[in-house]
């Protein structure tokens, strides 16, 4: 079968022939129609992600959309290695194959599941968001951040604050439901952060880490004992893997520092979060920009970064 094969650490996948998977007990075989190129898929393929196995060669891809042998259309996640999702066929545990709503097309389903899950799991499983609370999304101009704004609103947030480095992109995020936007390059950034925490922030979803996360944590600490407790959920590290944070910032505030990702959320709850996103996609009007690309062009599309989610099209899609 044709597949996107990673032959070594740091190498771009190439479309070539790979052995076809045979399902084992408890597994389902999927004829794949679409699979998205996401940051976590890239980092796992490069060997830099903390969940990477380091064994080569393998087929790239963490999740995808396709059809089971009985014709049912499903989203699937974590196919059995070395058979990733970016291939004509994959195998995955049957419990990790979720039925798709009839009105959700394959391309959108493949694109929205992973980035949508990141905020759904963070809000529902880690932060335990309550209706009427205020959510701040740090890094709201990326694909996952834009969905986080929409999902926070769908899950009942009263107020959503969005930060981002691109002022023009932030204006688009406002149209998606952000009540307040804060450009990260603003000269009065610390004052803007402190003003929002003074008004009350319940949950921070952090996709950036780095200097902006440190600034938010310090602003939360300076809000004083009268401020509402803050659940700070760390999801991504687009701005850096480490920060310098004074210990007193945590001692002097009611900040709960949490992580959300593979390892901090049990697999069954992660799958439930994905199911929530897929079922809510149409009713909530969740929007994601996509660029479909044939599997044969995986090499050219692998590192594309145009603000849209690249989705490999593999078989006949719905």
PDB file of C-alpha atoms in Angstrom:
ATOM      1  CA  UNK A   1       0.000   0.000   0.000  1.00  0.00           C
ATOM      2  CA  UNK A   2       1.043   3.641  -0.402  1.00  0.00           C
ATOM      3  CA  UNK A   3       2.010   5.450   2.783  1.00  0.00           C
ATOM      4  CA  UNK A   4       3.912   8.473   4.138  1.00  0.00           C
ATOM      5  CA  UNK A   5       7.062   6.774   5.431  1.00  0.00           C
ATOM      6  CA  UNK A   6       9.527   8.280   7.907  1.00  0.00           C
ATOM      7  CA  UNK A   7      12.883   6.562   7.352  1.00  0.00           C
ATOM      8  CA  UNK A   8      14.962   8.312  10.009  1.00  0.00           C
ATOM      9  CA  UNK A   9      15.133  11.035  12.659  1.00  0.00           C
ATOM     10  CA  UNK A  10      14.613  14.475  11.178  1.00  0.00           C
ATOM     11  CA  UNK A  11      13.739  13.194   7.704  1.00  0.00           C
ATOM     12  CA  UNK A  12      10.667  14.382   5.844  1.00  0.00           C
ATOM     13  CA  UNK A  13       8.173  11.590   5.108  1.00  0.00           C
ATOM     14  CA  UNK A  14       8.089  10.226   1.561  1.00  0.00           C
ATOM     15  CA  UNK A  15       5.201   8.571  -0.218  1.00  0.00           C
ATOM     16  CA  UNK A  16       6.232   4.992  -0.988  1.00  0.00           C
ATOM     17  CA  UNK A  17       5.132   1.372  -0.599  1.00  0.00           C
ATOM     18  CA  UNK A  18       4.803  -0.060   2.917  1.00  0.00           C
ATOM     19  CA  UNK A  19       3.625  -3.410   4.211  1.00  0.00           C
ATOM     20  CA  UNK A  20      -0.129  -3.566   4.711  1.00  0.00           C
ATOM     21  CA  UNK A  21      -1.367  -3.963   8.308  1.00  0.00           C
ATOM     22  CA  UNK A  22      -3.318  -7.032   9.415  1.00  0.00           C
ATOM     23  CA  UNK A  23      -5.747  -6.403  12.286  1.00  0.00           C
ATOM     24  CA  UNK A  24      -5.174  -8.275  15.538  1.00  0.00           C
ATOM     25  CA  UNK A  25      -7.739  -9.154  18.211  1.00  0.00           C
ATOM     26  CA  UNK A  26      -9.670  -6.072  19.286  1.00  0.00           C
ATOM     27  CA  UNK A  27      -8.484  -4.006  16.348  1.00  0.00           C
ATOM     28  CA  UNK A  28     -10.327  -2.547  13.383  1.00  0.00           C
ATOM     29  CA  UNK A  29      -9.000  -2.087   9.871  1.00  0.00           C
ATOM     30  CA  UNK A  30      -9.615   1.312   8.368  1.00  0.00           C
ATOM     31  CA  UNK A  31      -9.542   2.356   4.726  1.00  0.00           C
ATOM     32  CA  UNK A  32      -8.165   5.846   5.312  1.00  0.00           C
ATOM     33  CA  UNK A  33      -9.666   8.821   3.502  1.00  0.00           C
ATOM     34  CA  UNK A  34      -8.037  11.775   5.281  1.00  0.00           C
ATOM     35  CA  UNK A  35      -5.300  12.485   7.835  1.00  0.00           C
ATOM     36  CA  UNK A  36      -4.136  15.886   9.084  1.00  0.00           C
ATOM     37  CA  UNK A  37      -0.549  17.124   9.386  1.00  0.00           C
ATOM     38  CA  UNK A  38      -0.521  18.617  12.885  1.00  0.00           C
ATOM     39  CA  UNK A  39       2.353  19.918  15.034  1.00  0.00           C
ATOM     40  CA  UNK A  40       2.256  16.817  17.240  1.00  0.00           C
ATOM     41  CA  UNK A  41       2.394  14.563  14.164  1.00  0.00           C
ATOM     42  CA  UNK A  42       5.450  16.460  12.900  1.00  0.00           C
ATOM     43  CA  UNK A  43       7.228  16.341  16.253  1.00  0.00           C
ATOM     44  CA  UNK A  44       6.507  12.648  16.753  1.00  0.00           C
ATOM     45  CA  UNK A  45       7.813  11.935  13.257  1.00  0.00           C
ATOM     46  CA  UNK A  46      10.992  13.933  13.920  1.00  0.00           C
ATOM     47  CA  UNK A  47      11.600  12.063  17.167  1.00  0.00           C
ATOM     48  CA  UNK A  48      11.502  15.255  19.239  1.00  0.00           C
ATOM     49  CA  UNK A  49       8.127  14.694  20.932  1.00  0.00           C
ATOM     50  CA  UNK A  50       8.170  13.164  24.413  1.00  0.00           C
ATOM     51  CA  UNK A  51       5.874  10.334  23.201  1.00  0.00           C
ATOM     52  CA  UNK A  52       8.045   9.404  20.186  1.00  0.00           C
ATOM     53  CA  UNK A  53       9.277   5.798  20.063  1.00  0.00           C
ATOM     54  CA  UNK A  54      12.487   6.491  18.097  1.00  0.00           C
ATOM     55  CA  UNK A  55      12.012   3.350  15.973  1.00  0.00           C
ATOM     56  CA  UNK A  56      12.312   3.688  12.181  1.00  0.00           C
ATOM     57  CA  UNK A  57      10.944   3.282   9.563  1.00  0.00           C
ATOM     58  CA  UNK A  58       7.291   3.901  10.321  1.00  0.00           C
ATOM     59  CA  UNK A  59       4.210   5.429   8.755  1.00  0.00           C
ATOM     60  CA  UNK A  60       3.511   8.975   9.923  1.00  0.00           C
ATOM     61  CA  UNK A  61       0.211  10.001  11.404  1.00  0.00           C
ATOM     62  CA  UNK A  62      -1.475   9.941  14.779  1.00  0.00           C
ATOM     63  CA  UNK A  63      -5.118   9.996  13.707  1.00  0.00           C
ATOM     64  CA  UNK A  64      -7.381  10.134  10.699  1.00  0.00           C
ATOM     65  CA  UNK A  65     -10.741   9.456   9.115  1.00  0.00           C
ATOM     66  CA  UNK A  66     -11.811   6.466   7.082  1.00  0.00           C
ATOM     67  CA  UNK A  67     -14.161   3.549   6.726  1.00  0.00           C
ATOM     68  CA  UNK A  68     -14.285   0.260   8.558  1.00  0.00           C
ATOM     69  CA  UNK A  69     -14.677  -3.035   6.696  1.00  0.00           C
ATOM     70  CA  UNK A  70     -18.440  -2.825   7.262  1.00  0.00           C
ATOM     71  CA  UNK A  71     -18.578   0.617   5.632  1.00  0.00           C
ATOM     72  CA  UNK A  72     -19.052   2.725   8.744  1.00  0.00           C
ATOM     73  CA  UNK A  73     -17.339   6.106   8.619  1.00  0.00           C
ATOM     74  CA  UNK A  74     -15.124   6.772  11.640  1.00  0.00           C
ATOM     75  CA  UNK A  75     -12.464   8.947  13.150  1.00  0.00           C
ATOM     76  CA  UNK A  76      -9.611   6.873  14.599  1.00  0.00           C
ATOM     77  CA  UNK A  77      -6.632   7.626  16.822  1.00  0.00           C
ATOM     78  CA  UNK A  78      -3.343   5.969  17.789  1.00  0.00           C
ATOM     79  CA  UNK A  79      -3.047   3.314  15.071  1.00  0.00           C
ATOM     80  CA  UNK A  80      -0.747   0.422  15.950  1.00  0.00           C
ATOM     81  CA  UNK A  81       2.885   1.205  15.177  1.00  0.00           C
ATOM     82  CA  UNK A  82       4.543   1.156  12.763  1.00  0.00           C
ATOM     83  CA  UNK A  83       1.289   1.675  10.844  1.00  0.00           C
ATOM     84  CA  UNK A  84       0.375   5.349  11.145  1.00  0.00           C
ATOM     85  CA  UNK A  85      -2.712   7.062   9.773  1.00  0.00           C
ATOM     86  CA  UNK A  86      -1.086   8.519   6.637  1.00  0.00           C
ATOM     87  CA  UNK A  87      -1.543   5.422   4.538  1.00  0.00           C
ATOM     88  CA  UNK A  88      -4.163   3.746   2.415  1.00  0.00           C
ATOM     89  CA  UNK A  89      -4.979   1.442   5.326  1.00  0.00           C
ATOM     90  CA  UNK A  90      -4.390   1.485   9.073  1.00  0.00           C
ATOM     91  CA  UNK A  91      -5.288  -0.610  12.111  1.00  0.00           C
ATOM     92  CA  UNK A  92      -6.359   0.788  15.486  1.00  0.00           C
ATOM     93  CA  UNK A  93      -8.129  -0.490  18.593  1.00  0.00           C
ATOM     94  CA  UNK A  94     -11.848  -0.695  17.866  1.00  0.00           C
ATOM     95  CA  UNK A  95     -12.515   1.331  21.032  1.00  0.00           C
ATOM     96  CA  UNK A  96     -10.522   4.175  19.490  1.00  0.00           C
ATOM     97  CA  UNK A  97     -12.700   4.409  16.372  1.00  0.00           C
ATOM     98  CA  UNK A  98     -15.452   6.997  16.821  1.00  0.00           C
ATOM     99  CA  UNK A  99     -18.526   7.285  14.583  1.00  0.00           C
ATOM    100  CA  UNK A 100     -18.790  10.559  12.689  1.00  0.00           C
ATOM    101  CA  UNK A 101     -21.909  12.735  12.419  1.00  0.00           C
ATOM    102  CA  UNK A 102     -23.459  12.502   8.965  1.00  0.00           C
ATOM    103  CA  UNK A 103     -23.138  16.259   8.404  1.00  0.00           C
ATOM    104  CA  UNK A 104     -19.401  16.410   9.179  1.00  0.00           C
ATOM    105  CA  UNK A 105     -17.215  15.874   6.110  1.00  0.00           C
ATOM    106  CA  UNK A 106     -14.016  13.813   6.203  1.00  0.00           C
ATOM    107  CA  UNK A 107     -11.616  16.729   5.633  1.00  0.00           C
ATOM    108  CA  UNK A 108     -13.078  18.850   8.427  1.00  0.00           C
ATOM    109  CA  UNK A 109     -13.273  15.894  10.814  1.00  0.00           C
ATOM    110  CA  UNK A 110      -9.615  14.994  10.232  1.00  0.00           C
ATOM    111  CA  UNK A 111      -8.540  18.621  10.638  1.00  0.00           C
ATOM    112  CA  UNK A 112     -10.546  19.591  13.699  1.00  0.00           C
ATOM    113  CA  UNK A 113     -10.213  16.546  15.964  1.00  0.00           C
ATOM    114  CA  UNK A 114      -6.680  17.011  17.295  1.00  0.00           C
ATOM    115  CA  UNK A 115      -6.538  20.802  17.760  1.00  0.00           C
ATOM    116  CA  UNK A 116     -10.107  20.831  19.092  1.00  0.00           C
ATOM    117  CA  UNK A 117      -9.330  18.045  21.545  1.00  0.00           C
ATOM    118  CA  UNK A 118      -6.455  20.062  23.029  1.00  0.00           C
ATOM    119  CA  UNK A 119      -8.764  22.738  24.425  1.00  0.00           C
ATOM    120  CA  UNK A 120     -11.778  20.472  25.036  1.00  0.00           C
ATOM    121  CA  UNK A 121      -9.687  18.138  27.224  1.00  0.00           C
ATOM    122  CA  UNK A 122      -7.985  21.077  28.939  1.00  0.00           C
ATOM    123  CA  UNK A 123     -11.280  22.790  29.750  1.00  0.00           C
ATOM    124  CA  UNK A 124     -13.356  19.736  30.639  1.00  0.00           C
ATOM    125  CA  UNK A 125     -10.849  17.277  32.096  1.00  0.00           C
ATOM    126  CA  UNK A 126      -8.195  19.518  33.634  1.00  0.00           C
ATOM    127  CA  UNK A 127      -9.731  22.920  34.371  1.00  0.00           C
ATOM    128  CA  UNK A 128     -13.259  21.610  35.011  1.00  0.00           C
ATOM    129  CA  UNK A 129     -14.688  24.752  33.446  1.00  0.00           C
ATOM    130  CA  UNK A 130     -17.978  25.955  34.908  1.00  0.00           C
ATOM    131  CA  UNK A 131     -20.567  27.935  32.967  1.00  0.00           C
ATOM    132  CA  UNK A 132     -20.133  31.660  33.462  1.00  0.00           C
ATOM    133  CA  UNK A 133     -16.374  31.597  34.071  1.00  0.00           C
ATOM    134  CA  UNK A 134     -13.736  33.679  32.297  1.00  0.00           C
ATOM    135  CA  UNK A 135     -11.168  31.966  30.053  1.00  0.00           C
ATOM    136  CA  UNK A 136      -7.928  33.472  28.737  1.00  0.00           C
ATOM    137  CA  UNK A 137      -6.376  31.759  25.702  1.00  0.00           C
ATOM    138  CA  UNK A 138      -2.660  32.520  25.422  1.00  0.00           C
ATOM    139  CA  UNK A 139      -1.723  31.967  21.785  1.00  0.00           C
ATOM    140  CA  UNK A 140      -5.162  32.281  20.234  1.00  0.00           C
ATOM    141  CA  UNK A 141      -4.095  33.004  16.651  1.00  0.00           C
ATOM    142  CA  UNK A 142      -2.911  29.477  15.812  1.00  0.00           C
ATOM    143  CA  UNK A 143      -5.222  26.716  14.626  1.00  0.00           C
ATOM    144  CA  UNK A 144      -5.657  25.210  18.103  1.00  0.00           C
ATOM    145  CA  UNK A 145      -5.932  28.608  19.775  1.00  0.00           C
ATOM    146  CA  UNK A 146      -8.681  29.793  17.432  1.00  0.00           C
ATOM    147  CA  UNK A 147     -10.649  26.631  18.163  1.00  0.00           C
ATOM    148  CA  UNK A 148     -10.011  27.101  21.887  1.00  0.00           C
ATOM    149  CA  UNK A 149     -11.782  30.458  21.781  1.00  0.00           C
ATOM    150  CA  UNK A 150     -14.777  28.904  20.035  1.00  0.00           C
ATOM    151  CA  UNK A 151     -14.888  25.837  22.281  1.00  0.00           C
ATOM    152  CA  UNK A 152     -14.586  27.867  25.478  1.00  0.00           C
ATOM    153  CA  UNK A 153     -17.597  29.865  24.377  1.00  0.00           C
ATOM    154  CA  UNK A 154     -19.507  26.703  23.411  1.00  0.00           C
ATOM    155  CA  UNK A 155     -18.784  25.133  26.811  1.00  0.00           C
ATOM    156  CA  UNK A 156     -20.248  28.090  28.643  1.00  0.00           C
ATOM    157  CA  UNK A 157     -17.504  30.665  29.225  1.00  0.00           C
ATOM    158  CA  UNK A 158     -19.014  34.060  29.980  1.00  0.00           C
ATOM    159  CA  UNK A 159     -15.952  35.980  28.815  1.00  0.00           C
ATOM    160  CA  UNK A 160     -13.073  34.922  26.566  1.00  0.00           C
ATOM    161  CA  UNK A 161      -9.766  36.810  26.402  1.00  0.00           C
ATOM    162  CA  UNK A 162      -7.362  36.087  23.537  1.00  0.00           C
ATOM    163  CA  UNK A 163      -3.673  36.881  23.189  1.00  0.00           C
ATOM    164  CA  UNK A 164      -1.479  36.568  20.118  1.00  0.00           C
ATOM    165  CA  UNK A 165       1.585  37.947  18.401  1.00  0.00           C
ATOM    166  CA  UNK A 166      -0.223  38.854  15.169  1.00  0.00           C
ATOM    167  CA  UNK A 167      -2.498  41.861  15.669  1.00  0.00           C
ATOM    168  CA  UNK A 168      -4.262  41.301  12.350  1.00  0.00           C
ATOM    169  CA  UNK A 169      -4.957  37.651  13.181  1.00  0.00           C
ATOM    170  CA  UNK A 170      -6.286  38.724  16.584  1.00  0.00           C
ATOM    171  CA  UNK A 171      -9.004  40.752  14.878  1.00  0.00           C
ATOM    172  CA  UNK A 172     -10.177  37.553  13.195  1.00  0.00           C
ATOM    173  CA  UNK A 173     -10.198  35.807  16.594  1.00  0.00           C
ATOM    174  CA  UNK A 174     -12.509  38.518  17.898  1.00  0.00           C
ATOM    175  CA  UNK A 175     -14.977  37.535  15.198  1.00  0.00           C
ATOM    176  CA  UNK A 176     -14.831  33.947  16.505  1.00  0.00           C
ATOM    177  CA  UNK A 177     -16.000  34.946  19.963  1.00  0.00           C
ATOM    178  CA  UNK A 178     -13.162  36.651  21.871  1.00  0.00           C
ATOM    179  CA  UNK A 179     -14.444  39.527  23.999  1.00  0.00           C
ATOM    180  CA  UNK A 180     -10.971  41.008  24.619  1.00  0.00           C
ATOM    181  CA  UNK A 181      -7.831  40.717  22.486  1.00  0.00           C
ATOM    182  CA  UNK A 182      -4.325  41.495  23.737  1.00  0.00           C
ATOM    183  CA  UNK A 183      -1.401  41.784  21.274  1.00  0.00           C
ATOM    184  CA  UNK A 184       1.662  40.201  22.859  1.00  0.00           C
ATOM    185  CA  UNK A 185       3.896  42.894  21.406  1.00  0.00           C
ATOM    186  CA  UNK A 186       2.077  45.741  23.157  1.00  0.00           C
ATOM    187  CA  UNK A 187       4.316  48.091  25.147  1.00  0.00           C
ATOM    188  CA  UNK A 188       1.870  48.071  28.063  1.00  0.00           C
ATOM    189  CA  UNK A 189       1.494  44.272  28.019  1.00  0.00           C
ATOM    190  CA  UNK A 190       2.100  43.794  31.758  1.00  0.00           C
ATOM    191  CA  UNK A 191      -0.517  46.437  32.578  1.00  0.00           C
ATOM    192  CA  UNK A 192      -3.037  44.798  30.242  1.00  0.00           C
ATOM    193  CA  UNK A 193      -2.440  41.403  31.821  1.00  0.00           C
ATOM    194  CA  UNK A 194      -2.833  42.807  35.319  1.00  0.00           C
ATOM    195  CA  UNK A 195      -6.027  44.660  34.377  1.00  0.00           C
ATOM    196  CA  UNK A 196      -7.638  41.436  33.164  1.00  0.00           C
ATOM    197  CA  UNK A 197      -6.632  39.473  36.267  1.00  0.00           C
ATOM    198  CA  UNK A 198      -7.911  42.297  38.450  1.00  0.00           C
ATOM    199  CA  UNK A 199     -11.311  41.897  36.784  1.00  0.00           C
ATOM    200  CA  UNK A 200     -11.116  38.126  37.260  1.00  0.00           C
ATOM    201  CA  UNK A 201      -9.754  35.234  35.198  1.00  0.00           C
ATOM    202  CA  UNK A 202     -10.724  31.687  36.136  1.00  0.00           C
ATOM    203  CA  UNK A 203      -8.897  29.589  33.528  1.00  0.00           C
ATOM    204  CA  UNK A 204      -5.817  30.192  31.373  1.00  0.00           C
ATOM    205  CA  UNK A 205      -5.192  27.921  28.386  1.00  0.00           C
ATOM    206  CA  UNK A 206      -1.527  28.352  27.472  1.00  0.00           C
ATOM    207  CA  UNK A 207      -0.355  27.308  24.011  1.00  0.00           C
ATOM    208  CA  UNK A 208       2.889  29.311  24.103  1.00  0.00           C
ATOM    209  CA  UNK A 209       4.776  28.989  27.413  1.00  0.00           C
ATOM    210  CA  UNK A 210       7.906  31.172  27.246  1.00  0.00           C
ATOM    211  CA  UNK A 211       7.860  34.889  28.179  1.00  0.00           C
ATOM    212  CA  UNK A 212       4.107  35.444  27.755  1.00  0.00           C
ATOM    213  CA  UNK A 213       3.257  32.552  30.097  1.00  0.00           C
ATOM    214  CA  UNK A 214       5.682  33.894  32.692  1.00  0.00           C
ATOM    215  CA  UNK A 215       4.085  37.310  32.333  1.00  0.00           C
ATOM    216  CA  UNK A 216       0.608  35.892  32.847  1.00  0.00           C
ATOM    217  CA  UNK A 217       1.650  33.932  35.912  1.00  0.00           C
ATOM    218  CA  UNK A 218       3.283  37.014  37.434  1.00  0.00           C
ATOM    219  CA  UNK A 219       0.201  39.107  36.642  1.00  0.00           C
ATOM    220  CA  UNK A 220      -1.982  36.489  38.290  1.00  0.00           C
ATOM    221  CA  UNK A 221       0.248  36.484  41.354  1.00  0.00           C
ATOM    222  CA  UNK A 222       0.118  40.290  41.607  1.00  0.00           C
ATOM    223  CA  UNK A 223      -3.671  40.336  41.458  1.00  0.00           C
ATOM    224  CA  UNK A 224      -3.663  39.827  45.212  1.00  0.00           C
ATOM    225  CA  UNK A 225      -5.511  37.580  47.650  1.00  0.00           C
ATOM    226  CA  UNK A 226      -8.890  39.043  46.674  1.00  0.00           C
ATOM    227  CA  UNK A 227      -8.551  37.774  43.084  1.00  0.00           C
ATOM    228  CA  UNK A 228     -10.326  34.628  41.989  1.00  0.00           C
ATOM    229  CA  UNK A 229      -8.297  31.378  41.998  1.00  0.00           C
ATOM    230  CA  UNK A 230      -6.712  30.684  38.607  1.00  0.00           C
ATOM    231  CA  UNK A 231      -6.404  27.273  36.912  1.00  0.00           C
ATOM    232  CA  UNK A 232      -3.457  27.700  34.548  1.00  0.00           C
ATOM    233  CA  UNK A 233      -3.444  24.846  32.018  1.00  0.00           C
ATOM    234  CA  UNK A 234      -0.245  24.367  30.012  1.00  0.00           C
ATOM    235  CA  UNK A 235      -0.895  22.802  26.562  1.00  0.00           C
ATOM    236  CA  UNK A 236       1.838  23.867  24.127  1.00  0.00           C
ATOM    237  CA  UNK A 237       5.274  25.474  24.043  1.00  0.00           C
ATOM    238  CA  UNK A 238       5.430  27.413  20.793  1.00  0.00           C
ATOM    239  CA  UNK A 239       7.421  30.230  22.453  1.00  0.00           C
ATOM    240  CA  UNK A 240       9.888  28.134  24.423  1.00  0.00           C
ATOM    241  CA  UNK A 241      10.219  25.009  26.544  1.00  0.00           C
ATOM    242  CA  UNK A 242      11.273  26.736  29.769  1.00  0.00           C
ATOM    243  CA  UNK A 243      10.436  29.807  31.840  1.00  0.00           C
ATOM    244  CA  UNK A 244      11.939  31.497  34.891  1.00  0.00           C
ATOM    245  CA  UNK A 245       9.296  31.753  37.610  1.00  0.00           C
ATOM    246  CA  UNK A 246       9.931  32.987  41.174  1.00  0.00           C
ATOM    247  CA  UNK A 247       8.666  30.508  43.749  1.00  0.00           C
ATOM    248  CA  UNK A 248       6.900  33.337  45.534  1.00  0.00           C
ATOM    249  CA  UNK A 249       4.598  33.784  42.526  1.00  0.00           C
ATOM    250  CA  UNK A 250       2.913  30.496  43.413  1.00  0.00           C
ATOM    251  CA  UNK A 251       3.076  30.919  47.181  1.00  0.00           C
ATOM    252  CA  UNK A 252       1.516  34.380  47.000  1.00  0.00           C
ATOM    253  CA  UNK A 253      -1.436  33.431  44.817  1.00  0.00           C
ATOM    254  CA  UNK A 254      -4.175  30.874  44.354  1.00  0.00           C
ATOM    255  CA  UNK A 255      -2.773  29.615  41.059  1.00  0.00           C
ATOM    256  CA  UNK A 256      -3.146  25.924  40.225  1.00  0.00           C
ATOM    257  CA  UNK A 257      -0.569  25.029  37.566  1.00  0.00           C
ATOM    258  CA  UNK A 258      -1.759  22.098  35.432  1.00  0.00           C
ATOM    259  CA  UNK A 259      -0.707  20.317  32.261  1.00  0.00           C
ATOM    260  CA  UNK A 260      -2.945  18.831  29.586  1.00  0.00           C
ATOM    261  CA  UNK A 261      -1.764  16.329  27.003  1.00  0.00           C
ATOM    262  CA  UNK A 262      -0.715  12.744  26.424  1.00  0.00           C
ATOM    263  CA  UNK A 263       0.032  11.398  29.895  1.00  0.00           C
ATOM    264  CA  UNK A 264      -1.909  13.918  31.993  1.00  0.00           C
ATOM    265  CA  UNK A 265      -5.302  12.975  30.567  1.00  0.00           C
ATOM    266  CA  UNK A 266      -6.197   9.243  30.552  1.00  0.00           C
ATOM    267  CA  UNK A 267      -6.546   7.799  27.027  1.00  0.00           C
ATOM    268  CA  UNK A 268     -10.256   7.052  27.411  1.00  0.00           C
ATOM    269  CA  UNK A 269     -10.941  10.630  28.505  1.00  0.00           C
ATOM    270  CA  UNK A 270      -8.842  11.982  25.639  1.00  0.00           C
ATOM    271  CA  UNK A 271     -10.970   9.944  23.246  1.00  0.00           C
ATOM    272  CA  UNK A 272     -14.115  11.236  24.938  1.00  0.00           C
ATOM    273  CA  UNK A 273     -12.847  14.793  24.421  1.00  0.00           C
ATOM    274  CA  UNK A 274     -12.363  14.116  20.720  1.00  0.00           C
ATOM    275  CA  UNK A 275     -15.866  12.701  20.536  1.00  0.00           C
ATOM    276  CA  UNK A 276     -17.183  15.884  22.125  1.00  0.00           C
ATOM    277  CA  UNK A 277     -15.446  18.048  19.527  1.00  0.00           C
ATOM    278  CA  UNK A 278     -16.671  15.951  16.600  1.00  0.00           C
ATOM    279  CA  UNK A 279     -20.264  15.940  17.817  1.00  0.00           C
ATOM    280  CA  UNK A 280     -20.196  19.681  18.551  1.00  0.00           C
ATOM    281  CA  UNK A 281     -18.464  20.752  15.333  1.00  0.00           C
ATOM    282  CA  UNK A 282     -21.605  21.483  13.323  1.00  0.00           C
ATOM    283  CA  UNK A 283     -24.074  22.454  16.100  1.00  0.00           C
ATOM    284  CA  UNK A 284     -21.525  24.876  17.607  1.00  0.00           C
ATOM    285  CA  UNK A 285     -20.439  26.172  14.209  1.00  0.00           C
ATOM    286  CA  UNK A 286     -16.769  25.442  14.932  1.00  0.00           C
ATOM    287  CA  UNK A 287     -14.603  26.790  12.123  1.00  0.00           C
ATOM    288  CA  UNK A 288     -11.210  25.619  10.909  1.00  0.00           C
ATOM    289  CA  UNK A 289      -9.403  26.526   7.686  1.00  0.00           C
ATOM    290  CA  UNK A 290      -8.091  23.533   5.738  1.00  0.00           C
ATOM    291  CA  UNK A 291      -5.891  22.797   2.726  1.00  0.00           C
ATOM    292  CA  UNK A 292      -6.442  19.327   1.212  1.00  0.00           C
ATOM    293  CA  UNK A 293      -3.319  17.763  -0.367  1.00  0.00           C
ATOM    294  CA  UNK A 294      -2.957  14.337  -2.027  1.00  0.00           C
ATOM    295  CA  UNK A 295      -0.921  11.733  -0.129  1.00  0.00           C
ATOM    296  CA  UNK A 296       1.604  11.661  -2.975  1.00  0.00           C
ATOM    297  CA  UNK A 297       2.526  15.293  -2.168  1.00  0.00           C
ATOM    298  CA  UNK A 298       3.224  14.717   1.547  1.00  0.00           C
ATOM    299  CA  UNK A 299       6.883  15.752   1.187  1.00  0.00           C
ATOM    300  CA  UNK A 300       6.053  19.147  -0.292  1.00  0.00           C
ATOM    301  CA  UNK A 301       3.240  19.780   2.201  1.00  0.00           C
ATOM    302  CA  UNK A 302       4.939  18.510   5.371  1.00  0.00           C
ATOM    303  CA  UNK A 303       6.340  21.820   6.645  1.00  0.00           C
ATOM    304  CA  UNK A 304       3.714  24.139   5.159  1.00  0.00           C
ATOM    305  CA  UNK A 305       2.670  26.816   7.642  1.00  0.00           C
ATOM    306  CA  UNK A 306       0.073  29.139   6.147  1.00  0.00           C
ATOM    307  CA  UNK A 307      -2.373  29.326   9.054  1.00  0.00           C
ATOM    308  CA  UNK A 308      -4.469  26.506   7.646  1.00  0.00           C
ATOM    309  CA  UNK A 309      -4.534  22.831   8.649  1.00  0.00           C
ATOM    310  CA  UNK A 310      -3.066  20.683   5.860  1.00  0.00           C
ATOM    311  CA  UNK A 311      -5.006  17.447   5.375  1.00  0.00           C
ATOM    312  CA  UNK A 312      -3.755  14.563   3.283  1.00  0.00           C
ATOM    313  CA  UNK A 313      -6.459  13.076   1.097  1.00  0.00           C
ATOM    314  CA  UNK A 314      -5.937   9.369   0.639  1.00  0.00           C
ATOM    315  CA  UNK A 315      -9.104   7.548  -0.408  1.00  0.00           C
ATOM    316  CA  UNK A 316     -12.576   8.578  -1.656  1.00  0.00           C
ATOM    317  CA  UNK A 317     -13.947  10.992   0.960  1.00  0.00           C
ATOM    318  CA  UNK A 318     -17.497  11.816   1.958  1.00  0.00           C
TER     319      UNK A 318
END
